[in-house]
Coordinates of C-alpha atoms in Angstrom, one line a residue:
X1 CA -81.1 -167.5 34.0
X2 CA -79.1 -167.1 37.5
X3 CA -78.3 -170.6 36.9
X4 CA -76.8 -170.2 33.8
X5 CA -75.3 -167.1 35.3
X6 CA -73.9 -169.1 38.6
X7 CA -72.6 -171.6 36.0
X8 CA -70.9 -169.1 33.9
X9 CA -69.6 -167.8 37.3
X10 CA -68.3 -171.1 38.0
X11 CA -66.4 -171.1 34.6
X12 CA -64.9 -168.0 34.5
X13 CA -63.3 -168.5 37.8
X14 CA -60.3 -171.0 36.6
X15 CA -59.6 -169.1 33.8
X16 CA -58.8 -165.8 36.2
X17 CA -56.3 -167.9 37.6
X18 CA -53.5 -168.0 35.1
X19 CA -53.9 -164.1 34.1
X20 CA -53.0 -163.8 37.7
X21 CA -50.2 -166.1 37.5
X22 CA -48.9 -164.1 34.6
X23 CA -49.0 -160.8 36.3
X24 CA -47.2 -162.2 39.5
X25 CA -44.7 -163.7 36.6
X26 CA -44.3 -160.2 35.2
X27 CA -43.7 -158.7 38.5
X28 CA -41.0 -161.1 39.4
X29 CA -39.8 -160.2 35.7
X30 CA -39.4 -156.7 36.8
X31 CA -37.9 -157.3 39.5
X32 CA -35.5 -159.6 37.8
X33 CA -34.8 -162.8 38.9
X34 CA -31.9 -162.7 41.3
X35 CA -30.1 -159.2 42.7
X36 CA -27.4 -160.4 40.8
X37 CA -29.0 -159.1 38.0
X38 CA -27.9 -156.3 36.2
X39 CA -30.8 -153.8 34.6
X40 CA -31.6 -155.1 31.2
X41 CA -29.7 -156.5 28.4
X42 CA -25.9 -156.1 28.6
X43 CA -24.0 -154.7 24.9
X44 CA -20.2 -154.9 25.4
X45 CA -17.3 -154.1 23.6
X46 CA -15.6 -155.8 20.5
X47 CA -18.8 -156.9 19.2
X48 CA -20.5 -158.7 22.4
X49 CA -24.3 -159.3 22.0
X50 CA -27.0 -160.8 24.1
X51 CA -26.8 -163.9 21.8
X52 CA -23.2 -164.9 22.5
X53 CA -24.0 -165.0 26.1
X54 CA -25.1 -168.6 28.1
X55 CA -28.7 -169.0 27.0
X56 CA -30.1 -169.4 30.6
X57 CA -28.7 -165.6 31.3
X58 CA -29.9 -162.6 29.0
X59 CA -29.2 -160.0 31.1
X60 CA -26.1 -159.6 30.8
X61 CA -22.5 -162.0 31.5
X62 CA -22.1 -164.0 34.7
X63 CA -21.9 -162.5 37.7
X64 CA -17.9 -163.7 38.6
X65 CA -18.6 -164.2 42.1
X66 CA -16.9 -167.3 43.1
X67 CA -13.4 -165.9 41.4
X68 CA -14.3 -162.2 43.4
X69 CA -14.6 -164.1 46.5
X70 CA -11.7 -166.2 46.1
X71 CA -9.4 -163.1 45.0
X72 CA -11.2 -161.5 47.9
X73 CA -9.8 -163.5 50.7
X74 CA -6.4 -164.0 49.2
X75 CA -6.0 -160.2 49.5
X76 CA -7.4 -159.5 52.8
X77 CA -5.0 -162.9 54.3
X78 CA -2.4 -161.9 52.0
X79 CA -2.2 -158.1 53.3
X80 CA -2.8 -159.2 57.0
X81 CA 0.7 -161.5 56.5
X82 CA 2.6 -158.9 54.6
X83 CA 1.8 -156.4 57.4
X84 CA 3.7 -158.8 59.6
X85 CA 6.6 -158.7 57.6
X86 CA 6.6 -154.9 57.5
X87 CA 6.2 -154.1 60.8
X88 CA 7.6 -150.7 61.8
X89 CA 8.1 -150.0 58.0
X90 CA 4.6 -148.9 57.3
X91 CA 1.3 -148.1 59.1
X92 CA -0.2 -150.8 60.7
X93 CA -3.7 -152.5 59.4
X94 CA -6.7 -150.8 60.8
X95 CA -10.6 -150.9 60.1
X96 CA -9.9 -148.2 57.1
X97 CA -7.5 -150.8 55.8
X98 CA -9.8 -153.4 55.8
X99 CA -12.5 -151.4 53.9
X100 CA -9.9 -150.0 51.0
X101 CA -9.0 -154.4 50.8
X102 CA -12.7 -155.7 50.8
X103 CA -13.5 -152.7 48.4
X104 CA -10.4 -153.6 45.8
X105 CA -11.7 -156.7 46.0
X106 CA -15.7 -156.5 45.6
X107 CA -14.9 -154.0 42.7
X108 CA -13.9 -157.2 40.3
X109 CA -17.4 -158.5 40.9
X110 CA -18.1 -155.9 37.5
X111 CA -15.5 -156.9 35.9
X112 CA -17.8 -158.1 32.9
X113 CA -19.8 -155.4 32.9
X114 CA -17.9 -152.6 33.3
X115 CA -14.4 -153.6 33.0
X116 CA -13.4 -149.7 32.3
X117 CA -14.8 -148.5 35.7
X118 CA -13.3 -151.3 37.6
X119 CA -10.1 -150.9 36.2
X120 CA -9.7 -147.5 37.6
X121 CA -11.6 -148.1 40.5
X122 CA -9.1 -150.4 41.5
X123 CA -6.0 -148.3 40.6
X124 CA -7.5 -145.6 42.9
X125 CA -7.8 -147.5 45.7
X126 CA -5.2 -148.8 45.5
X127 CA -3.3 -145.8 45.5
X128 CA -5.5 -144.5 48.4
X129 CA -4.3 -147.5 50.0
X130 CA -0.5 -146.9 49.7
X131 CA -1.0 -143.1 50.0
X132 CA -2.2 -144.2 53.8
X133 CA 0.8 -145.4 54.1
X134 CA -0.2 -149.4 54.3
X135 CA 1.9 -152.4 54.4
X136 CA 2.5 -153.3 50.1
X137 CA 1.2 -156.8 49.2
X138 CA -1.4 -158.7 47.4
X139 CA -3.5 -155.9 46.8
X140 CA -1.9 -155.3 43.3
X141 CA -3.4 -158.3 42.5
X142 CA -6.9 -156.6 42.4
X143 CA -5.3 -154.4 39.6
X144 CA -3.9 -157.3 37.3
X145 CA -6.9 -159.6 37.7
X146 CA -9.1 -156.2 36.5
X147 CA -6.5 -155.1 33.8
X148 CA -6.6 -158.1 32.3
X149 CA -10.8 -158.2 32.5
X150 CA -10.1 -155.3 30.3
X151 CA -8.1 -156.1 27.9
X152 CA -9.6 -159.6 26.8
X153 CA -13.2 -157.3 26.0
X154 CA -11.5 -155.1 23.8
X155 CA -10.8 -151.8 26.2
X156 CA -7.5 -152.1 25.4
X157 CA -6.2 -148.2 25.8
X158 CA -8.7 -147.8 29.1
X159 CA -6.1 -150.4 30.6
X160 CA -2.5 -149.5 29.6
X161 CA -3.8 -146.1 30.7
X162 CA -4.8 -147.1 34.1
X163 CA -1.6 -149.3 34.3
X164 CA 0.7 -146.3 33.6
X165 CA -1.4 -143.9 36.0
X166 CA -0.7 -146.6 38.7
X167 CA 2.9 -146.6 37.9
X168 CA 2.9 -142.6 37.6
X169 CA 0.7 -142.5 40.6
X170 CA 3.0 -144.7 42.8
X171 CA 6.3 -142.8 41.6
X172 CA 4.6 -139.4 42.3
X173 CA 3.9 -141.0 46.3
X174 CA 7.2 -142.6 46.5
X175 CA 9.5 -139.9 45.4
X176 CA 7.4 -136.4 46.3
X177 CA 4.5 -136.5 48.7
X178 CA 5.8 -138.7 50.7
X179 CA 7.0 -136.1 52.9
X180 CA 3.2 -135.4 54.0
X181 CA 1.7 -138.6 53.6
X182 CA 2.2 -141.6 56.3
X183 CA 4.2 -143.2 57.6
X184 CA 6.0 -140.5 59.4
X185 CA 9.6 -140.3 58.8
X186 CA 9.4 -142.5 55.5
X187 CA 12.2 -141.8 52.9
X188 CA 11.9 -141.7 49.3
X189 CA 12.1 -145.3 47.4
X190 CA 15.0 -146.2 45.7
X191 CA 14.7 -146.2 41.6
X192 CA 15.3 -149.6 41.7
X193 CA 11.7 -150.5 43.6
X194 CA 10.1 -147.9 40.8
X195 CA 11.4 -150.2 38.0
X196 CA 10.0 -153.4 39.4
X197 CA 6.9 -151.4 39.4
X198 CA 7.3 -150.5 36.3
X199 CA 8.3 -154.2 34.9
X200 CA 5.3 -155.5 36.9
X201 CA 2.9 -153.1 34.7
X202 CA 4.3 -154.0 31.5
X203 CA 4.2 -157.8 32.5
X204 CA 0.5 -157.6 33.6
X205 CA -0.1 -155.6 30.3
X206 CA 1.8 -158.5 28.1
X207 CA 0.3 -161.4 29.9
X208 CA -3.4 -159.4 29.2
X209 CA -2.6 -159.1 25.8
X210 CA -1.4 -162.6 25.2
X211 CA -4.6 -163.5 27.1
X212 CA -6.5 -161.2 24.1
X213 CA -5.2 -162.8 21.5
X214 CA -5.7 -166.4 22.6
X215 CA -9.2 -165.6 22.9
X216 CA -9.8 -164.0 19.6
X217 CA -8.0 -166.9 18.3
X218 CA -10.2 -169.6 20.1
X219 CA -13.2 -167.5 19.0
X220 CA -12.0 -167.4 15.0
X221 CA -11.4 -171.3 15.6
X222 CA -15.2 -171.6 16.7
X223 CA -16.6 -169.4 14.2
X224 CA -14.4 -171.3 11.7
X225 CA -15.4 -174.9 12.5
X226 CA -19.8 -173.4 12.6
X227 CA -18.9 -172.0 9.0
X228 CA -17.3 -175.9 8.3
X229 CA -20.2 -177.3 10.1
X230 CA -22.8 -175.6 8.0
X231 CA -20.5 -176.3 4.9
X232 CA -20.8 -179.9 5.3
X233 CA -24.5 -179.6 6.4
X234 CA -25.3 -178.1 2.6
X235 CA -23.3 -179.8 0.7
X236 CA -24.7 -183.3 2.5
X237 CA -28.3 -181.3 1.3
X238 CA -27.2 -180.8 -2.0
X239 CA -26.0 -184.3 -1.9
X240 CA -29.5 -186.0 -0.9
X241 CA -31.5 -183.8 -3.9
X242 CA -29.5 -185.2 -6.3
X243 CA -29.7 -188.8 -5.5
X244 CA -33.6 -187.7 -5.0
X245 CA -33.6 -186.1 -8.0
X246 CA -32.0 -188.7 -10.0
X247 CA -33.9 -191.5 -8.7
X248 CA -37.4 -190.2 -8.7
X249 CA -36.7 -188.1 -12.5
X250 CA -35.8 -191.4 -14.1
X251 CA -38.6 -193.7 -12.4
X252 CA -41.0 -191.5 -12.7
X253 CA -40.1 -190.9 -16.4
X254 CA -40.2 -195.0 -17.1
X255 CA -43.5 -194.7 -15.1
X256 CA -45.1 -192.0 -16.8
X257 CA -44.1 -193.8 -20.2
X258 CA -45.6 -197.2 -19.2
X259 CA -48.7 -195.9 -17.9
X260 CA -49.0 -194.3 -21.0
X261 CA -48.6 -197.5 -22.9
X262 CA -50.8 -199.7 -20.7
X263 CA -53.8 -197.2 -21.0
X264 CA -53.6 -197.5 -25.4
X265 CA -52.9 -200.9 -25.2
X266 CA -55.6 -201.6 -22.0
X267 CA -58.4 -203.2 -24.5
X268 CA -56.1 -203.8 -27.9
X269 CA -53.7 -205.7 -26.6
X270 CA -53.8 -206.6 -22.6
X271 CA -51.1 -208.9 -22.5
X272 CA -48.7 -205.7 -23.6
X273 CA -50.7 -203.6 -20.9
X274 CA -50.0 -206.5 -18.4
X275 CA -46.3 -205.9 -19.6
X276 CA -46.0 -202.9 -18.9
X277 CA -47.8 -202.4 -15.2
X278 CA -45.0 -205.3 -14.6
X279 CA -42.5 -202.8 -14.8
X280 CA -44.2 -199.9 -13.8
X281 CA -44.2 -202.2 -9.9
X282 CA -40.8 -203.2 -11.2
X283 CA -39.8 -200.0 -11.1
X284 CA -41.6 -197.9 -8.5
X285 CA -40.4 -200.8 -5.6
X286 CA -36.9 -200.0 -6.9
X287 CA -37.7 -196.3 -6.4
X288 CA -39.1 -196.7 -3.2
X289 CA -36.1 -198.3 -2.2
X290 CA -33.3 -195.7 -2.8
X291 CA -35.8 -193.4 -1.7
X292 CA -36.2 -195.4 1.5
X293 CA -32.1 -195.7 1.7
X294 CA -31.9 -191.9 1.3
X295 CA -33.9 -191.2 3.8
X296 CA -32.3 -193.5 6.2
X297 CA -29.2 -191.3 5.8
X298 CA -30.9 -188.6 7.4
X299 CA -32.7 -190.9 10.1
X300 CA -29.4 -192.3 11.4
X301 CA -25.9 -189.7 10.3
X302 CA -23.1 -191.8 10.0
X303 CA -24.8 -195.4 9.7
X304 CA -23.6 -197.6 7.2
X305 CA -26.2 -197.7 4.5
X306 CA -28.4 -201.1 4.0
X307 CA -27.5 -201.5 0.3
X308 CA -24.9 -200.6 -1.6
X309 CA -24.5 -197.6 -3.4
X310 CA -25.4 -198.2 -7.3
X311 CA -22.7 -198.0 -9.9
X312 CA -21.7 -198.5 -13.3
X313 CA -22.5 -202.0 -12.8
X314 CA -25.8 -201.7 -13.0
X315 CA -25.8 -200.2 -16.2
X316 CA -27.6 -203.8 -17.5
X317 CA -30.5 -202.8 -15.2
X318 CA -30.8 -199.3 -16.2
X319 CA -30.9 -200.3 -20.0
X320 CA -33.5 -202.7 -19.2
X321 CA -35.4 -200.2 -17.7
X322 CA -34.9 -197.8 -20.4
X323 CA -36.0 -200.2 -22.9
X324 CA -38.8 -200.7 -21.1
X325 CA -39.7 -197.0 -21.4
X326 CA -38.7 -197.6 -25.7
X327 CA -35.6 -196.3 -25.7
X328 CA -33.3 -198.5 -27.2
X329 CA -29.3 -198.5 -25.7
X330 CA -26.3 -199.5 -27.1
X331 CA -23.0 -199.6 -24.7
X332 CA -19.7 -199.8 -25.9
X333 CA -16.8 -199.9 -23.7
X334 CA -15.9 -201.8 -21.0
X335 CA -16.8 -201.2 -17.3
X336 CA -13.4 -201.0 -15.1
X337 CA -12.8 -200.6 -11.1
X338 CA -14.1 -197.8 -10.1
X339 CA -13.5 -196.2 -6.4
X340 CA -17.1 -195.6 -5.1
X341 CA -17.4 -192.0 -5.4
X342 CA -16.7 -192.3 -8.9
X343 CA -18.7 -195.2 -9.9
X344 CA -21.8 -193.6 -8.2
X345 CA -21.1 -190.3 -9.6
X346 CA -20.5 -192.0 -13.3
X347 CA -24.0 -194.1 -13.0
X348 CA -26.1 -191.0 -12.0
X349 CA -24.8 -189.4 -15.4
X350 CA -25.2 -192.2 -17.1
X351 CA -29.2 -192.4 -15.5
X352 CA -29.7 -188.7 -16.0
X353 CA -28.4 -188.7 -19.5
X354 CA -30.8 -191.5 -20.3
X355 CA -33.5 -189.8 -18.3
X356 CA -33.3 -187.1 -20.5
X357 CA -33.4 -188.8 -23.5
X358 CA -36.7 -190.6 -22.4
X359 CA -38.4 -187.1 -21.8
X360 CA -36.7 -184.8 -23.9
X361 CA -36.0 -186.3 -27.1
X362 CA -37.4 -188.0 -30.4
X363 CA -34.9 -190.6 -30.3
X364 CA -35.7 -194.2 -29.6
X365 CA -32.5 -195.0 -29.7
X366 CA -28.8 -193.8 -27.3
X367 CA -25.4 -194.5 -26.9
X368 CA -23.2 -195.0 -23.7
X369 CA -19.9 -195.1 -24.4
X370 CA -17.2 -195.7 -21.8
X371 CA -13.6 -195.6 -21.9
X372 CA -11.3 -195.6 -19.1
X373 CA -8.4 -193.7 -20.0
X374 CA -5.0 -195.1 -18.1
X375 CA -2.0 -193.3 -17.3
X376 CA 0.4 -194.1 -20.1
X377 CA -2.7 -193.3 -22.4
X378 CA -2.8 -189.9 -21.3
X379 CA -1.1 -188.0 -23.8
X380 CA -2.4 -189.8 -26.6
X381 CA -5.3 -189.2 -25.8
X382 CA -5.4 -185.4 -24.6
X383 CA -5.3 -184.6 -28.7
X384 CA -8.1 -186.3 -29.5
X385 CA -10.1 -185.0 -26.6
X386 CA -8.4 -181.3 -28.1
X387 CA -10.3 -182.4 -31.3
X388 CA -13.5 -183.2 -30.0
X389 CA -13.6 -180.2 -27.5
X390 CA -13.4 -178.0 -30.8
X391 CA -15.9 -179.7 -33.1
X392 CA -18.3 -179.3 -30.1
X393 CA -17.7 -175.7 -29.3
X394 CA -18.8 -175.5 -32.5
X395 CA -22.6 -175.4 -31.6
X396 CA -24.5 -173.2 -28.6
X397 CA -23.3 -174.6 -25.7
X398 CA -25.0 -174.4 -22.2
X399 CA -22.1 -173.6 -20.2
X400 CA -20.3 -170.0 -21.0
X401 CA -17.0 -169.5 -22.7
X402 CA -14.9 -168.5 -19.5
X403 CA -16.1 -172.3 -18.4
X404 CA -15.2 -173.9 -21.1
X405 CA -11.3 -172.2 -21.2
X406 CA -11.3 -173.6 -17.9
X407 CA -12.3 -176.9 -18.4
X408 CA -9.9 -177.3 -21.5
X409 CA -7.0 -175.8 -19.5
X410 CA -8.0 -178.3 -16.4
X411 CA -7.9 -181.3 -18.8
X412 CA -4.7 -180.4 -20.6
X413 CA -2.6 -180.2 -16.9
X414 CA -4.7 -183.4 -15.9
X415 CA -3.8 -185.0 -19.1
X416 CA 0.3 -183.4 -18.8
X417 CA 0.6 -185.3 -15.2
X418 CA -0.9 -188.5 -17.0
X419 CA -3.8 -188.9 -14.4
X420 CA -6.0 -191.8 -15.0
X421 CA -9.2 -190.9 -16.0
X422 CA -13.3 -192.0 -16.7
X423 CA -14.8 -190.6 -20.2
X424 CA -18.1 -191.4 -20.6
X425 CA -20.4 -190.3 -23.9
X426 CA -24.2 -190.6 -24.5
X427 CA -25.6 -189.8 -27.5
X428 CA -28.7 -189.7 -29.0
X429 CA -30.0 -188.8 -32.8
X430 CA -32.6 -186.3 -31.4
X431 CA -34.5 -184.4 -32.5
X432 CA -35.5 -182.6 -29.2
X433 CA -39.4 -182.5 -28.8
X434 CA -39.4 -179.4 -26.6
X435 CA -37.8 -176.2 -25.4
X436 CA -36.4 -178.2 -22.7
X437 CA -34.3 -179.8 -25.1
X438 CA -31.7 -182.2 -22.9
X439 CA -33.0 -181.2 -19.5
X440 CA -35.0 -178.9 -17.1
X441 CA -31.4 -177.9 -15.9
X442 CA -31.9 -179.2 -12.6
X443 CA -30.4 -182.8 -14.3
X444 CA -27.6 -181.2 -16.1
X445 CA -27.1 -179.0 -13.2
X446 CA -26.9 -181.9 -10.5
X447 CA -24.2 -184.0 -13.5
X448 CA -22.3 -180.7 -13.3
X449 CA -21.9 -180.8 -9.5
X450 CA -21.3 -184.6 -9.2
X451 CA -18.6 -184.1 -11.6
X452 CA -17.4 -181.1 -9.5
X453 CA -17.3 -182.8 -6.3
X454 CA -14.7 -185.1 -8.5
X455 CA -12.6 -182.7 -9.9
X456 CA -14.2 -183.5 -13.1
X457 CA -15.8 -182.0 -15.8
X458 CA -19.5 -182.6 -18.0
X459 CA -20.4 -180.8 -21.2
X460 CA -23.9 -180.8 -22.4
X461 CA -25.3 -180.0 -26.3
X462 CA -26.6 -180.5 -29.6
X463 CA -24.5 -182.6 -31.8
X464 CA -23.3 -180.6 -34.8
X465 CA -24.6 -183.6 -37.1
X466 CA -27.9 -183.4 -35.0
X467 CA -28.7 -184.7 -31.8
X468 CA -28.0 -184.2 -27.8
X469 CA -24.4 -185.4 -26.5
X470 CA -23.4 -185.4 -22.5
X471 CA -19.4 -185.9 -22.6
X472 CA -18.3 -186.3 -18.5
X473 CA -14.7 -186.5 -17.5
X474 CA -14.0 -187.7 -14.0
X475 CA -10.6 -187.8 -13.0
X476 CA -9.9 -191.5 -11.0
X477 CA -6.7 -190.7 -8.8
X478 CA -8.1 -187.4 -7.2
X479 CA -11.1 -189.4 -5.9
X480 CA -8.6 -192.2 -4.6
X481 CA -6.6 -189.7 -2.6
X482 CA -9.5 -188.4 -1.1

């Protein structure tokens, strides 16, 4: 038992160690880290929180020592010089001197923190400064550098007031006490000195100001590009679950049909079974690698993508694959040059379409037709899309009717500036063999956005003769200008 005690003894004694650590940690925590530190977390003016500030220092903004010092010594070397030029004129630099410099000085070192103390700290010493009667010279400078502190963190009316009590202060020494105040014998100033003063204030205010303004510009200009960087960020998500969506929905679909037909057919008829595992590898290995190409967009930003992107021509492709699943596919039309954008966004309807004719339909049997309307053929061919827009209005669309005046009065100014433009139709002869009749959503949602992203339109329904029709309208010369 003692041994197993001594043992436990001998166990326990690490593991005081670090709880020790941690309340050394915590007393150096209280203490704070440097006695530059100000007392807890620092909430300033115009919106200032402890997250905008370096993430290495939560207590508050940077101490500005290096600038203090370097203002600092300009002042006291500056003053010491001026005195020179003054001699006789005004009371010569002593100790007290010294201490109203230094203090001027030392006073911007809370600038951050408390710019409204520190700009009237500084005016008052520096009117205690000239009320002893010393030499004039850099010591204004104390004032700008702490009106301008001011301004740029939003205590805007602290600093025009402390600016206009130094003018007032000043004119009130030149022009009244001077008669009790050092040096003795001085005379009053002339006007002309009290309106450089006065020009001085309003040029320190202005430059502070401009100062204010350049910052809340810079600041709009950061918030504006984060806002552009997260736009671009979701719309490059939105981007990667619809090509997921479209390629896993319509190989999974194929898949799910050719299992289905290699399990009835297992012990009837093998050969058929045989058939269709054949494409069910066909297919998944295709899957796997626009999956895999997907997901290399998101391993490597920017890389140029192994494979190219698929497009309308491989449309022979995705009607073998369809017919593979029993759907049978007519296309009409020929397949023109396409920019990219719009001949990836045209084959994901297309494969959507199909996708949901596979799942959602009775029909063995869809059309794809394509027509590439050209420039000259615009007008001609705006009535007929007039015609066909109404006949399928007719029936309960997905889409409201707000959308739909919009989309007609889209096409009609596309079709007015004769812009070339993609029509693509797939039908089918239903009927639909659930509520889902067409799509989820999430497939006509995702054809809605690609045709979006094009200036485009897609319209999604039953047929008034029976049926399920997707009619998409991409516009070709928007893409090619962007």
């Amino acid at each position: 038992m003692d041994e197993q005690r001594g043992r436990g003894a001998g166990r326990a004694g690490p593991r005081q160690a670090p709880g020790l650590a941690d309340r050394r940690h915590d007393r150096r925590t209280r203490r704070g880290p440097s006695p530059w530190r100000g007392p807890g977390a620092w909430h300033g003016p115009g919106g200032w929180r402890a997250g905008d500030l370096d993430p290495g220092d939560r207590h508050g903004p940077r101490w500005p020592w290096r600038s203090t010092l370097l203002v600092t010594v300009f002042v006291l070397v500056g003053s010491a010089f001026a005195a020179h030029g003054q001699h006789g004129q005004r009371v010569a630099p002593d100790i007290w001197s010294q201490l109203l410099l230094l203090a001027s000085g030392l006073l911007l070192l809370w600038r951050h923190r408390h710019p409204v103390a520190v700009v009237s700290g500084t005016v008052a010493v520096v009117l205690a400064y000239l009320a002893l009667g010393y030499p004039y010279g850099p010591v204004l400078l104390t004032v700008a550098v702490a009106c301008f502190s001011a301004v740029v963190r939003g205590h805007r009316r602290a600093a025009w007031t402390a600016m206009g009590a130094l003018w007032a202060g000043h004119l009130l020494l030149t022009h009244l006490l001077y008669r009790w105040l050092p040096p003795a014998g001085d005379t009053a100033a002339s006007w002309n000195q009290e309106f450089v003063v006065a020009a001085w204030a309003v040029a320190v205010v202005a430059l502070s100001e401009l100062g204010r303004v350049r910052r809340e510009q810079w600041a709009r200009e950061r918030a504006e590009q984060a806002q552009a960087a997260r736009r671009r960020a979701d719309e490059e998500r939105l981007r990667i679950a619809r090509e997921l969506h479209d390629v896993l929905a319509h190989s999974i679909s194929v898949i799910n049909v050719q299992a289905g037909v290699g399990l009835a057919l297992l012990d009837s008829d093998p050969e058929q079974a045989r058939t269709a595992l054949t494409t069910i590898k066909d297919t998944s290995k295709e899957a796997l690698g626009e999956v895999r190409q997907v997901l290399d967009t998101l391993r490597a930003p920017g890389a140029a993508p192994r494979a190219p992107a698929p497009g309308l021509g491989g449309l022979p492709e995705l009607v073998e694959q369809a017919a593979a699943a029993g759907l049978e596919v007519t296309v009409e039309g020929e397949v023109p040059d396409l920019p990219p954008g719009a001949d990836l966004a045209a084959f994901r309807i297309v494969q959507e379409a199909l996708t949901n004719v596979v799942r959602h339909s009775g029909s063995r049997h869809a059309h794809v037709h394509i027509e590439h309307e050209r420039a000259e053929r615009a007008g001609t061919e705006r009535e007929r899309t007039e015609r066909e827009r109404t006949d399928h209005e007719s029936t309960d669309h997905e889409s409201t009717d707000h959308e739909r005046t919009d989309h007609r009065r889209t096409d009609r100014e596309r079709a007015q500036r004769g812009d070339a433009r993609l029509r693509l139709r797939i039908d089918d002869d239903g009927p639909a063999t659930g509520a889902e009749a067409g799509g989820s959503g999430n497939g006509l949602a995702g054809m809605r956005e690609r045709a979006a992203a094009l200036d485009g339109t897609i319209e999604a329904g039953p047929r008034p003769d029976g049926g399920f029709r997707v009619l998409a309208v991409l516009p070709l010369d928007a893409e090619e200008d962007r």
